[in-house]
XYZ file of C-alpha atoms in Angstrom:
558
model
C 183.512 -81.954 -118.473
C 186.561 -79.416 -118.105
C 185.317 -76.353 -119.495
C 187.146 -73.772 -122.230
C 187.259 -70.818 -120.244
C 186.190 -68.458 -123.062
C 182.957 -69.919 -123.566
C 182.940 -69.680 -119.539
C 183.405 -65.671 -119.678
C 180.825 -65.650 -122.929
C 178.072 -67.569 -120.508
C 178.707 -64.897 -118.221
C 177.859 -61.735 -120.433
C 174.247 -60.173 -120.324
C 173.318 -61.354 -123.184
C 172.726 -64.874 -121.970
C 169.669 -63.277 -119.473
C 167.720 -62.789 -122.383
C 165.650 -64.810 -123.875
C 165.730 -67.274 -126.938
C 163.705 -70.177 -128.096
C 163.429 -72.209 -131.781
C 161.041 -71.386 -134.208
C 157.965 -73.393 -133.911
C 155.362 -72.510 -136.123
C 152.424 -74.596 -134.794
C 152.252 -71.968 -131.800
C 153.292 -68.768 -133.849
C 157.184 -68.813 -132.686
C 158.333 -67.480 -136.127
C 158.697 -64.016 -137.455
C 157.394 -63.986 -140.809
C 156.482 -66.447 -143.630
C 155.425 -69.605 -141.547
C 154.624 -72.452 -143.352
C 150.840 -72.076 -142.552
C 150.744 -68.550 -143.389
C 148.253 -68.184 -146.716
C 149.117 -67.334 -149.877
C 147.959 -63.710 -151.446
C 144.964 -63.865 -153.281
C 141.821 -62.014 -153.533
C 138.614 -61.706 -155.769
C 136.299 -59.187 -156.044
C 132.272 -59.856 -157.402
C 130.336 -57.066 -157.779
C 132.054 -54.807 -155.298
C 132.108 -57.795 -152.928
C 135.245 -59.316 -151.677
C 134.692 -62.970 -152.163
C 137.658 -64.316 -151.424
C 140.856 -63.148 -149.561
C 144.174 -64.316 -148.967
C 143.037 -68.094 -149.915
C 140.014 -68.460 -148.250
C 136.142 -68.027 -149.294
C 133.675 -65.478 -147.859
C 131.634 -68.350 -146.460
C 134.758 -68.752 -144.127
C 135.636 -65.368 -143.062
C 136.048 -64.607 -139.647
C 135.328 -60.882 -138.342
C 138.472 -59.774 -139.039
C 138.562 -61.050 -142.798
C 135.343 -59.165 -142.965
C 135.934 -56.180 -141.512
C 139.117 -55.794 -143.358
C 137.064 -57.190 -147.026
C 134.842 -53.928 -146.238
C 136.670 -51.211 -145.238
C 140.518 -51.594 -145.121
C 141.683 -52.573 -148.606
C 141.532 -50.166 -151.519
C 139.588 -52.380 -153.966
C 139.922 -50.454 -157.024
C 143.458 -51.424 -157.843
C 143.520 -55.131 -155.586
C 142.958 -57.190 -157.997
C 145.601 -55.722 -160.241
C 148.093 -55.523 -157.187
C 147.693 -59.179 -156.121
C 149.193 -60.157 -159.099
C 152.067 -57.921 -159.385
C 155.458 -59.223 -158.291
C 156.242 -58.818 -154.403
C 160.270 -58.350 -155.187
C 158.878 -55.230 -157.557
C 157.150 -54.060 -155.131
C 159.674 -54.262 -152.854
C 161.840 -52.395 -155.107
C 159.503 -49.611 -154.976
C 159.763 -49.083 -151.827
C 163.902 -48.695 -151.857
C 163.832 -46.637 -155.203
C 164.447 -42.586 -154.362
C 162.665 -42.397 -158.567
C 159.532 -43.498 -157.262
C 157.625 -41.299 -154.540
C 155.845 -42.000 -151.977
C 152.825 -41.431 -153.476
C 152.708 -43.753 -156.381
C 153.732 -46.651 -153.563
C 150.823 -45.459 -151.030
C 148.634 -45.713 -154.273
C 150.208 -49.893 -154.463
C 150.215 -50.823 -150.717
C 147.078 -49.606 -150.023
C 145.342 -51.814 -152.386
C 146.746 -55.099 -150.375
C 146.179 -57.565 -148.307
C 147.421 -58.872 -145.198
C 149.378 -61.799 -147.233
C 150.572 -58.985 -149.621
C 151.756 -56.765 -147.370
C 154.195 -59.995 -145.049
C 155.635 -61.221 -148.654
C 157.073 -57.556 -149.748
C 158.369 -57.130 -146.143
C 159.650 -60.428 -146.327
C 161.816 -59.515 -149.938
C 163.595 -56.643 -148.173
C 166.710 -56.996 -145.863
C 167.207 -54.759 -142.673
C 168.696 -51.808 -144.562
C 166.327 -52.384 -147.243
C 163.817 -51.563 -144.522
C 165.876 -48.486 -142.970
C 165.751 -46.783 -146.630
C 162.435 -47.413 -147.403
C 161.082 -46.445 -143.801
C 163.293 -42.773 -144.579
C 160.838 -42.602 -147.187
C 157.271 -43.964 -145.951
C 157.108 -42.149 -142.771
C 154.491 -39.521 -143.325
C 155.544 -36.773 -141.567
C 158.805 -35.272 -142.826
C 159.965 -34.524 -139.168
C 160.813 -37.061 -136.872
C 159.501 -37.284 -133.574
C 159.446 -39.498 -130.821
C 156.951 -39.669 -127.202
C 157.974 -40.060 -124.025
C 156.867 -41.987 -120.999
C 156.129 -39.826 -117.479
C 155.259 -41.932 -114.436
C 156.772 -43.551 -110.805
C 156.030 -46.512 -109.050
C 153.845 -43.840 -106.110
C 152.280 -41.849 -108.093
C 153.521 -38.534 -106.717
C 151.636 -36.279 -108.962
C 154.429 -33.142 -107.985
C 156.793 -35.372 -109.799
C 154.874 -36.252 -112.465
C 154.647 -32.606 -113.205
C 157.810 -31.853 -112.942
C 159.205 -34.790 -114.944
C 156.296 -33.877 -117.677
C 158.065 -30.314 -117.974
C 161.379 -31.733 -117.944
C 160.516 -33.640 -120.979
C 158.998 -30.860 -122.880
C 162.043 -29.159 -122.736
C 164.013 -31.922 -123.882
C 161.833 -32.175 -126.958
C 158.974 -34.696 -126.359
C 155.950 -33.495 -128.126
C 154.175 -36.171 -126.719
C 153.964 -37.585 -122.992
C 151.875 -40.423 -121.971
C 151.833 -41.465 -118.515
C 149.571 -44.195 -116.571
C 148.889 -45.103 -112.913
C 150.732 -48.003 -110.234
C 147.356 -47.553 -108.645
C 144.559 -47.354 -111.087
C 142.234 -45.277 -108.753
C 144.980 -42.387 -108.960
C 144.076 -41.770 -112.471
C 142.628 -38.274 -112.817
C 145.042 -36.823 -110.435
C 148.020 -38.371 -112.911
C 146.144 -37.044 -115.673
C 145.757 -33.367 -114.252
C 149.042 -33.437 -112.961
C 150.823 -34.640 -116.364
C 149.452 -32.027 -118.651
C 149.758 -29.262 -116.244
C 153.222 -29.823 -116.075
C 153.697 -30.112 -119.806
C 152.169 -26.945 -120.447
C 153.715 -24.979 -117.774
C 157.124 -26.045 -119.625
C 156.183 -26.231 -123.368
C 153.031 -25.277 -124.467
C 152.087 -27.357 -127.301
C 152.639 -30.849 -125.650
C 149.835 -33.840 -126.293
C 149.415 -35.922 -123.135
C 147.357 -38.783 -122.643
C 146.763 -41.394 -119.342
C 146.873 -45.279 -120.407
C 144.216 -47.050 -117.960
C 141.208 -48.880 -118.875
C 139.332 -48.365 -122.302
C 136.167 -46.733 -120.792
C 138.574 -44.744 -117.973
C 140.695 -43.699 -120.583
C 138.239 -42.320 -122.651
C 136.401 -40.778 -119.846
C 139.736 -38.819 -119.000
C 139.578 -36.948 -122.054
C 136.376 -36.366 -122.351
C 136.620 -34.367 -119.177
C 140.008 -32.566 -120.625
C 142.098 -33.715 -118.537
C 144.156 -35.518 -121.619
C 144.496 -34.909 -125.460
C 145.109 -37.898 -127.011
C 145.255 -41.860 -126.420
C 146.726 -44.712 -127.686
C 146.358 -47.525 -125.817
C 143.352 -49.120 -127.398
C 143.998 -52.721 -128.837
C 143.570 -54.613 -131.516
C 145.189 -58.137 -132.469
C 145.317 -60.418 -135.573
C 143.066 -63.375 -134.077
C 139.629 -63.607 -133.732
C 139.653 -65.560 -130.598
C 142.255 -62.878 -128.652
C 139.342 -59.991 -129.751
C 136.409 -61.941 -128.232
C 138.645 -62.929 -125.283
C 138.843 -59.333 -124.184
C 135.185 -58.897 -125.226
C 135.893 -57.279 -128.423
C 135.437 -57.411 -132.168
C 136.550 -54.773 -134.838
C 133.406 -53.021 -135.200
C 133.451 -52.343 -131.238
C 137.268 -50.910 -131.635
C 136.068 -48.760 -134.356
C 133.286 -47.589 -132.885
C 135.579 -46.658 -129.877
C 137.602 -45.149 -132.537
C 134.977 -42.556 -132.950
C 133.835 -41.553 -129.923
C 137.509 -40.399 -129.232
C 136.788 -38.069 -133.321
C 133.747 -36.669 -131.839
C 134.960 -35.156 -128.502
C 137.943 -33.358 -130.826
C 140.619 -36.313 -129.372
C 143.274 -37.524 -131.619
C 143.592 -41.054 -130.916
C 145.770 -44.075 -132.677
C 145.383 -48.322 -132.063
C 147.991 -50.368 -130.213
C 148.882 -53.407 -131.706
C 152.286 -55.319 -132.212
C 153.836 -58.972 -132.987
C 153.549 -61.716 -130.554
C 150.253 -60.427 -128.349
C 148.563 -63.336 -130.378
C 151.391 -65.784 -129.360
C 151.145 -64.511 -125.522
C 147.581 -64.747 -125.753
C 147.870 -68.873 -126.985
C 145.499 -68.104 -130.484
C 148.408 -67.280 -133.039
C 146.080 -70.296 -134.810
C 149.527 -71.796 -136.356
C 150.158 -68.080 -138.310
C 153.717 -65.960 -138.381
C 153.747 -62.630 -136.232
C 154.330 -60.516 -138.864
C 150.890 -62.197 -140.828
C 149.337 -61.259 -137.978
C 150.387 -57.791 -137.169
C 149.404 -57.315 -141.145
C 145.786 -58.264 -140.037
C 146.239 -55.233 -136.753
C 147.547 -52.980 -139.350
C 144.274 -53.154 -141.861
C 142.373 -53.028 -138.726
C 143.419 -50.054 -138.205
C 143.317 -48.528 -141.335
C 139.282 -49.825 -142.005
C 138.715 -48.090 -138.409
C 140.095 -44.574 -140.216
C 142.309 -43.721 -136.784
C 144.975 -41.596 -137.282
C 148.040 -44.260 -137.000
C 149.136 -47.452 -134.675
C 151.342 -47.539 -132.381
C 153.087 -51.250 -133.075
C 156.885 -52.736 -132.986
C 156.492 -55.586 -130.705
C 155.815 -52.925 -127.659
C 155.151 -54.629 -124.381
C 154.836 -58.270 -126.575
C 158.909 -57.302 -127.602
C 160.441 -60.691 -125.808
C 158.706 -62.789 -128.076
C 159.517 -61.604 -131.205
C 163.027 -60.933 -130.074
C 163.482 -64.340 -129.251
C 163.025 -65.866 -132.760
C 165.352 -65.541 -135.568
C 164.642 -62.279 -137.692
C 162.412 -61.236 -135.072
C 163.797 -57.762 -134.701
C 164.372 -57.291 -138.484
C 160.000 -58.155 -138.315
C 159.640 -55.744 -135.433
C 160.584 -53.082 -138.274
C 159.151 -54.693 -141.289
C 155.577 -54.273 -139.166
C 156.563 -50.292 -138.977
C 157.279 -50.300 -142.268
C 153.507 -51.840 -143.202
C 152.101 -49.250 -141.434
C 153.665 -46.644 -142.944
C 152.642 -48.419 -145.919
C 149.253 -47.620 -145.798
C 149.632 -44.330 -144.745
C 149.036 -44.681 -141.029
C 150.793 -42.790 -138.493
C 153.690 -44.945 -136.647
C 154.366 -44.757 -133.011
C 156.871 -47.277 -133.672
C 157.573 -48.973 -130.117
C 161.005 -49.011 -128.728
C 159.179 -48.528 -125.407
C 159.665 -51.598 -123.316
C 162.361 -53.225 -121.833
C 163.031 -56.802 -123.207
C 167.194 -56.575 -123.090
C 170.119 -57.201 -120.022
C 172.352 -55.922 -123.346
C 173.495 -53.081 -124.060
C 174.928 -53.940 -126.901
C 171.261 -55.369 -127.833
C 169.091 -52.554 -127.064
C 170.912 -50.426 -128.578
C 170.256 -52.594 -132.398
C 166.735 -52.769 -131.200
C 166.227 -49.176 -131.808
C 169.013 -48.519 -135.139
C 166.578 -49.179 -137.904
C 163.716 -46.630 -136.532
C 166.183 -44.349 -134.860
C 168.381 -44.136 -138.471
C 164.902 -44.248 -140.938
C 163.388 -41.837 -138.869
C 159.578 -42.545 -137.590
C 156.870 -40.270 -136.934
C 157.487 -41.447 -133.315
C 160.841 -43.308 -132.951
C 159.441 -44.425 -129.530
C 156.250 -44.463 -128.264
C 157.683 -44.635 -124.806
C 161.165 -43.482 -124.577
C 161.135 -43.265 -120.536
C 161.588 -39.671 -119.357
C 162.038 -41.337 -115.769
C 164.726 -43.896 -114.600
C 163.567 -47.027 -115.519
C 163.232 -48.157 -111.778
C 159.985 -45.563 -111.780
C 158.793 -46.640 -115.541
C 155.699 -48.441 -114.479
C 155.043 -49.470 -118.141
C 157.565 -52.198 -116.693
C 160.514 -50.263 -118.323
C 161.450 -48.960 -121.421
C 164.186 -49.535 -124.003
C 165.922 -45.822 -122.853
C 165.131 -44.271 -119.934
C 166.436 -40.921 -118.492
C 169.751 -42.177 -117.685
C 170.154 -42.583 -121.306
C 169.798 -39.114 -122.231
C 173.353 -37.573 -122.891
C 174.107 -41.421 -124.725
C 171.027 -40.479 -127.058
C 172.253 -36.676 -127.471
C 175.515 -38.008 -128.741
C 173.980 -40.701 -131.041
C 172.037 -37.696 -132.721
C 175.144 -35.419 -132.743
C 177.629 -38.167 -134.378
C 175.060 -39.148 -136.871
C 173.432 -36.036 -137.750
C 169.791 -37.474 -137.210
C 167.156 -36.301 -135.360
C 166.169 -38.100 -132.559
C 162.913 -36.029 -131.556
C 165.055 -34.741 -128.427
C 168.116 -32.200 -127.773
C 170.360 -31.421 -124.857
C 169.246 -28.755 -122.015
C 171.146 -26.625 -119.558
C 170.579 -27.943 -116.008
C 169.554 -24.192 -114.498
C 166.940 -24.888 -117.148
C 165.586 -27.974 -116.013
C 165.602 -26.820 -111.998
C 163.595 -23.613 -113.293
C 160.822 -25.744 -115.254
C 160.906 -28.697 -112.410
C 159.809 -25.940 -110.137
C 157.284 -23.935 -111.925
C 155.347 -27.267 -112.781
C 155.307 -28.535 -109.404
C 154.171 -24.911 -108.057
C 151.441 -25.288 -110.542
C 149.894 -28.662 -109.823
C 150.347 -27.855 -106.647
C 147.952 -24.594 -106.960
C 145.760 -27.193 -108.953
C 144.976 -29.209 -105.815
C 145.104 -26.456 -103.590
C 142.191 -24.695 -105.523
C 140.258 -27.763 -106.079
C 140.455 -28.814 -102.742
C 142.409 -31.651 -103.572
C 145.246 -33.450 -100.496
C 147.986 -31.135 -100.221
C 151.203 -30.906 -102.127
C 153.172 -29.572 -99.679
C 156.150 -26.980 -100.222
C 159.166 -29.924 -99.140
C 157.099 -32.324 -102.230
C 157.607 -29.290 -104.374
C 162.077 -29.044 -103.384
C 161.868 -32.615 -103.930
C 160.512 -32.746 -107.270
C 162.109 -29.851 -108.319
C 165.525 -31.837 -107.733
C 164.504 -35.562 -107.752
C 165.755 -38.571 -109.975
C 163.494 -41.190 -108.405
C 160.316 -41.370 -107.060
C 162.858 -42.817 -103.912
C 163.785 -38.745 -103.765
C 160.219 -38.351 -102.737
C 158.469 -37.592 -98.895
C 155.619 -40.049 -98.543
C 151.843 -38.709 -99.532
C 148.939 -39.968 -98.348
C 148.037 -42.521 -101.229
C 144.267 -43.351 -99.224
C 143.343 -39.298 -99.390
C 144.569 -39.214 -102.864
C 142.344 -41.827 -103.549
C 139.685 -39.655 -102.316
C 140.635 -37.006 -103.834
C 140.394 -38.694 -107.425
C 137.651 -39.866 -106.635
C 135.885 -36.870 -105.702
C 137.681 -35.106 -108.680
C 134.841 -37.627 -111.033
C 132.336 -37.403 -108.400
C 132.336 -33.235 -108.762
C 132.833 -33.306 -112.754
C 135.300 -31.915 -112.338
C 136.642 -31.034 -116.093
C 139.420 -29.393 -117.853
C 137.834 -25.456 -117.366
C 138.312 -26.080 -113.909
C 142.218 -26.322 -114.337
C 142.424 -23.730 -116.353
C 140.575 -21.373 -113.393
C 142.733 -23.070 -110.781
C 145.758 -22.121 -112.494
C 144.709 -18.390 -113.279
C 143.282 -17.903 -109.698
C 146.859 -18.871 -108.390
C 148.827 -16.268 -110.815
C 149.866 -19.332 -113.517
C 148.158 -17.617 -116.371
C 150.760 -18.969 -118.914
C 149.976 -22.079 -117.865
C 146.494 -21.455 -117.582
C 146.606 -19.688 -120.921
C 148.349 -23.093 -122.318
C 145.738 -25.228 -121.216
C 142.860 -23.420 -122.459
C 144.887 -23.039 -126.006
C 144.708 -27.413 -125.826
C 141.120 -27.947 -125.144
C 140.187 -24.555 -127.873
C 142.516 -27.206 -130.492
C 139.809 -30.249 -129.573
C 137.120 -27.640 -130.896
C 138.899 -26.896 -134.135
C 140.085 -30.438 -134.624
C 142.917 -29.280 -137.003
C 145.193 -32.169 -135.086
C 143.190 -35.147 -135.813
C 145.041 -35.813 -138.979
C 147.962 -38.295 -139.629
C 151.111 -37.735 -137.534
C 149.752 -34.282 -135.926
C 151.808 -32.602 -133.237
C 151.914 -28.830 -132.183
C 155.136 -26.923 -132.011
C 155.107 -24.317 -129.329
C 152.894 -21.319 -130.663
C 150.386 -24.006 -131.873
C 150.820 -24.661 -135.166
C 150.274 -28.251 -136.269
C 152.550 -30.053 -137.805
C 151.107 -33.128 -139.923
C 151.342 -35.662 -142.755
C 148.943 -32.623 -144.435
C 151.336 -29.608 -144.020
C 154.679 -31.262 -143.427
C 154.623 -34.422 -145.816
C 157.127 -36.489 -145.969
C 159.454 -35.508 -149.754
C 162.155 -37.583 -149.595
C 163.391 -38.519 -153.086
C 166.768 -39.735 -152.467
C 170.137 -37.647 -151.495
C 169.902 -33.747 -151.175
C 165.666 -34.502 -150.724
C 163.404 -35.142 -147.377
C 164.639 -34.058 -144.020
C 168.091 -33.008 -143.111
C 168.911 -32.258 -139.634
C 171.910 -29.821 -140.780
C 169.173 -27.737 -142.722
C 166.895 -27.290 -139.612
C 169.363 -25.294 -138.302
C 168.156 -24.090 -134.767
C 167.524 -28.239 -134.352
C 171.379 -29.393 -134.952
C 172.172 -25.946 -133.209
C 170.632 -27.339 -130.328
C 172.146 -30.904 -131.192
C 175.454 -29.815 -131.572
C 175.918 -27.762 -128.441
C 176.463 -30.579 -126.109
C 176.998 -28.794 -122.100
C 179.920 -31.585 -121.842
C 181.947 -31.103 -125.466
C 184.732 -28.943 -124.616
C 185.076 -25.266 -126.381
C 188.850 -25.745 -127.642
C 188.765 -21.848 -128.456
C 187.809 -21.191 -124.761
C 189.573 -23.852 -122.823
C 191.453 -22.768 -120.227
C 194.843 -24.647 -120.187
């Protein structure tokens, strides 16, 4: 067949590496509304939900349960079920009504509830009504901070980088899971030697994880799952009750902690049992609120390729945000894995939470180049940066970053290797030698890196657990070697675990440790001239505006 040579060129665009498939419902390929989806319904009998979302108590599952009990607000359901979704919906859009008097609506849903409003409102339908469900009134977003070896001098150094760029946030994880602690260590220690104020946290394994911050090593954590199926829970040996209980142990040891959850982990998994994503991720969402954790970090995340290969898929992906803001959880709303060979494409991916605004716009924007993202990439990596800057400056928003001066970056790259390095020297740890600490200072890629010995750091992590080693310890390291700002810093993050004033909805710190929260900095938009603007947080679109590449036409030297 002799071929047009258009469609030829078209074939050969990036675009047609991705992937697409045809909805097919019977295995969960569809984005919202599947034909097997239930209806909403509910019925309450003396304080007992007896039936929800079509089906009878006698045939809950744990999920229908646990969400029955503790996740719906069952004073107003039964009066909610049976108002119309497209008024809800309008809600949502309308500046006159505030956030409040929605919260007040949502939260009295159900899963079935919550996917048929979504499903009445198009993709700038969602944008404004996201603007105005967030529940901080600040945007944010969190960065990513690893490399494919580990190097924990460049983990600092990359963790201090990004604090000066803006990240309040910085989560970071292992290539090697045995490395750990000494990722842990290394990651806040360099966030605090740049920015006091910074929450870090170390994805591993549940019990790891957990045991990380108990020892103050991390501050937060957000990598603990929950999906929309009873059969993926008991897969992983899980129910709700044991993710809620999990829930609290991180409340009790002064951790601020939010669920991971996200359309199409059911579909991976093979137990979407016939339902839409969105359905689903409805299910994750009251989850989450009946476990009372601050927020969810959802959007597809690593699960992204699947629903961005059905139609409306992406539209969904922000639809499940908006849910969660819905019911007044905290949104860490993905945009933190690479699923795209487009541009063009990744780019959309991010519009809706990037224009609305989120409490986190990513919950893994990759401070490294993606080749060292061992979260197997994000949507925007590091080499993205001054793209991102110039997105914020043409559109006025607020990102959750800002451009730096490179003298400024060398200076804090330094400094935070210096200090982990003083870490390891004072706890005995394998040595981060002075040519590690150049390198860092100056690297892109973990490929700018001298080799370590990855079998002594092993050790070394090891022993790190086997001393109890704990968070006091870092802090004395650091003031034995002359870091007492950082030192200082450090202490100021575990004295905030005693006082506990961050475990509330969308908590941060700014730099002299004030939290900033769904409690003191609610989100009041109302429509035009209401809410955040960036061009009345002055030092922000200062910062925004003052791009090191724009040219100074008053200055310029002809």
């Amino acid at each position: 067949m002799k071929r047009q040579k258009r469609f030829e060129e078209l074939e050969k665009r990036p675009i047609h590496l991705d992937g697409f498939v045809k909805e097919w419902p019977e295995e969960g390929f569809i984005a919202m509304m599947g034909p097997n989806d239930p209806k909403p319904s509910i019925k309450i009998e003396n304080g007992v939900v007896t039936e929800l979302d079509g089906k009878k108590r006698a045939d809950f599952d744990l999920i229908d349960l646990y969400i029955a009990k503790y996740g719906i607000n069952l004073d107003r359901a039964e009066e909610v079920i049976q108002m119309d979704s497209v008024k809800i919906a309008n809600m949502l859009c309308d500046p006159n009504v505030s956030r409040q008097e929605v919260i007040d609506v949502t939260t009295a849903c159900t899963p079935a509830k919550l996917e048929e409003i979504i499903s009445k409102l198009n993709f700038a339908e969602m944008i404004m009504a996201a603007q105005k469900m967030r529940p901080r009134r600040t945007p944010a977003t969190q960065g990513h901070v690893t490399n494919i070896r580990d190097n924990p001098a460049q983990i600092a150094a990359d963790a201090a980088d990004a604090a000066l760029r803006g990240f309040p946030e910085e989560e970071t994880t292992t290539a090697i899971a045995r490395y750990a602690p000494l990722n842990a260590i290394a990651i806040t220690t360099g966030a605090q030697s740049a920015r006091p104020g910074v929450l870090t946290q170390c994805s591993v394994e549940e019990a790891a994880e957990l045991s990380l911050g108990m020892r103050g090593f991390t501050a937060y954590a957000e990598t603990i799952s929950v999906y929309g199926t009873d059969p993926v829970f008991t897969d992983g040996d899980d129910t709700p009750w044991s993710k809620g209980f999990l829930a609290s142990c991180y409340a009790s040891r002064g951790l601020k902690m939010r669920f991971t959850s996200g359309s199409g982990s059911e579909v991976m998994m093979g137990y979407a049992e016939g339902k839409s994503m969105l359905y689903l991720e409805c299910r994750c969402i009251l989850i989450t609120k009946a476990s009372g954790v601050q927020g969810l970090q959802n959007g597809g995340v690593s699960c992204i390729g699947i629903p961005g290969a059905v139609p409306s898929g992406i539209r969904s992906v922000l639809g499940e945000n908006l849910v969660c803001m819905m019911v007044d959880l905290e949104c860490a709303s993905a945009n933190d894995q690479a699923f795209s060979h487009s541009d063009m494409r990744r780019t959309e991916r991010m519009m809706g939470q990037f224009i609305a605004g989120t409490d986190y716009i990513s919950s893994g924007y990759s401070t490294t180049p993606n080749y060292d993202n061992v979260f197997a990439g994000s949507n925007v990596d590091a080499h993205d940066y001054d793209d991102y800057y110039v997105w914020e400056r043409d559109l006025a928003v607020n990102g959750g970053l800002h451009p730096v001066q490179e003298d400024d970056i060398i200076k804090a790259r330094n400094y935070a290797a210096k200090a982990v390095q003083a870490v390891f020297e004072d706890l005995g740890l394998p040595a981060i030698k002075d040519e590690e600490v150049e390198a860092a200072t100056y690297a892109d890629t973990s490929k700018d890196m001298p080799d370590r010995d990855m079998v002594a750091d092993m050790k070394g992590a090891q022993d790190i657990l086997d001393r109890g080693i704990t968070g006091v310890d870092i802090v004395k390291a650091l003031n034995n070697h002359g870091f007492t700002d950082v030192a200082t810093a450090y202490l100021n993050l575990l004295r905030q675990r005693l006082a506990g004033d961050f475990l509330q909805t969308s908590a941060i710190f700014d730099e002299n440790w004030n939290v900033i929260s769904a409690i003191n900095n609610a989100n009041d938009y109302k429509g035009p001239g209401t809410g955040y603007r960036l061009w009345e947080d002055k030092e922000e679109w200062d910062r925004i505006k003052d791009l090191p590449f724009a040219v100074d036409g008053k200055n310029a030297k002809l």
